[in-house]
C-alpha positions as CSV (number, residue, x, y, z in Angstrom):
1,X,95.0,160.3,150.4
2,X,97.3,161.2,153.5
3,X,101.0,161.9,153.2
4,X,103.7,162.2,155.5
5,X,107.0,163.8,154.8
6,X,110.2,163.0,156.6
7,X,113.9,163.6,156.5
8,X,114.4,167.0,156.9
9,X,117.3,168.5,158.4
10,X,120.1,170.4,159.1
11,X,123.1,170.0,156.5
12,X,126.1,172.1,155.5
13,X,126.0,174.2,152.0
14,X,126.9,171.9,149.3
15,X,126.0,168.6,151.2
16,X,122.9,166.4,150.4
17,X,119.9,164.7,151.9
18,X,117.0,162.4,150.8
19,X,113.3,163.5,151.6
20,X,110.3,160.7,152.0
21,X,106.6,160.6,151.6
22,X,104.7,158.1,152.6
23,X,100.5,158.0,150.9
24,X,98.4,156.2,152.8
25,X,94.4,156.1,152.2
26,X,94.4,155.9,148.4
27,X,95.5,154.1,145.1
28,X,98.8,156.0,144.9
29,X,99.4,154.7,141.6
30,X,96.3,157.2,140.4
31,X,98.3,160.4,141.2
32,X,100.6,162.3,140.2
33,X,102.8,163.8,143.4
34,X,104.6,166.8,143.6
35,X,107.2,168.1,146.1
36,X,106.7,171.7,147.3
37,X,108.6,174.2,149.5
38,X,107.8,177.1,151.9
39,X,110.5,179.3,153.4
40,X,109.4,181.8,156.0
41,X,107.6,184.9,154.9
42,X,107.2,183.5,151.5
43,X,104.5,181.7,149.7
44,X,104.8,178.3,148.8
45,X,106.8,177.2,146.1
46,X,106.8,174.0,143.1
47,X,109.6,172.0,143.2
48,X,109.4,168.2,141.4
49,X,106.5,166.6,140.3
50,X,106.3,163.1,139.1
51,X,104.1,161.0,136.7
52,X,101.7,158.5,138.0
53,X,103.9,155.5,136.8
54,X,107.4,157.8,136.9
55,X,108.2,158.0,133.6
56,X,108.0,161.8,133.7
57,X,109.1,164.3,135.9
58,X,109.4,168.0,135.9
59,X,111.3,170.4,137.9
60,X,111.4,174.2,139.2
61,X,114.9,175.9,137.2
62,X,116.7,176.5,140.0
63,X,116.9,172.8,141.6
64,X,117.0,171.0,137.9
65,X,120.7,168.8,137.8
66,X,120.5,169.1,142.0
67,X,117.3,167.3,143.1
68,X,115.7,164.1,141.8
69,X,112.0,163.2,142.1
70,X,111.4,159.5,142.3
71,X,108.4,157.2,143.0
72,X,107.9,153.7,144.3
73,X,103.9,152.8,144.0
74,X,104.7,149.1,145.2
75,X,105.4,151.2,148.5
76,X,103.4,154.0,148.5
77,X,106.7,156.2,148.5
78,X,107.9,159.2,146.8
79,X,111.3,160.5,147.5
80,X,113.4,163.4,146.7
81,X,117.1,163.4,146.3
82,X,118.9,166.9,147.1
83,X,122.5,168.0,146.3
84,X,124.6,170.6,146.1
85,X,122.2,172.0,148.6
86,X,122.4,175.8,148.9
87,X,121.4,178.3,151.3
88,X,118.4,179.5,149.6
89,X,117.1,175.6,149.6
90,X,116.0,176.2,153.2
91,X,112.3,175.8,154.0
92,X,109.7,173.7,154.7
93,X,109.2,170.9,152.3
94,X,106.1,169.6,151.5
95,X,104.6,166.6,149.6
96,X,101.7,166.9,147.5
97,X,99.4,164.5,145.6
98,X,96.9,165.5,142.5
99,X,93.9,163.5,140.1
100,X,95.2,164.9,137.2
101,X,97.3,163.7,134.6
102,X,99.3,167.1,134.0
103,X,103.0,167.4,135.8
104,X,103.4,171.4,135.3
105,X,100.7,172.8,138.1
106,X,101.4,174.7,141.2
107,X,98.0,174.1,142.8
108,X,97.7,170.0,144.0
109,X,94.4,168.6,145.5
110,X,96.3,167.1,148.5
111,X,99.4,168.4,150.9
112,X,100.7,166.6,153.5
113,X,102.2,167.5,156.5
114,X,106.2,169.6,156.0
115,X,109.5,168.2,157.1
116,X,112.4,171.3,157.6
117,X,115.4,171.8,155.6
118,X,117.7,173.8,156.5
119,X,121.1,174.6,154.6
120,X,123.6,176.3,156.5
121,X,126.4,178.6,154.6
């Protein structure tokens, strides 16, 4: 499966934006997908992840009540909803897509390609 991130930018502490992934090259409705971050000179971090028919979601602690992880599989979408962004939010955000059926791993079989967020104070 190939995924695309989009709609990064640049946003004022507090504010909000809505990051998209599109999956293209598989049954997206047989993964579960995952939203990951990267800030420079760190390693990459969890964020969301999302069951394969969205009933479930889990998130890291520090974005739970801020971000929302949602899916659309009649679009071959997943989205993530940020507010109350914060300083430390900036990096690199990532989509990610995985076989399995379990929402709490760090390590996904596919990444796609990162779209930048960055929070200013």
């Amino acid at each position: 499966v190939q995924l695309q991130a989009s709609g990064g930018g640049l946003v004022q502490a507090g504010g909000s934006l809505r990051l998209s992934c599109a999956a293209s090259g598989g049954t997206f409705s047989t993964y579960i997908v995952g939203w990951f971050r990267q800030a420079p000179g760190k390693e990459r971090e969890f964020v969301a992840s999302i069951s394969k028919n969205g009933g479930y979601t889990y998130y890291l602690d520090s974005v739970k009540g801020r971000f929302t992880i949602s899916r659309d599989n009649a679009k071959n979408m997943v989205y993530l909803e940020m507010s109350s962004l914060k300083p430390e939010d900036t990096a690199a955000y990532y989509c990610a897509a995985d076989h399995s059926d379990y929402l709490r791993k760090y390590i996904f079989d596919y990444y796609g390609q990162g779209t930048q967020v960055t929070v200013s104070s």
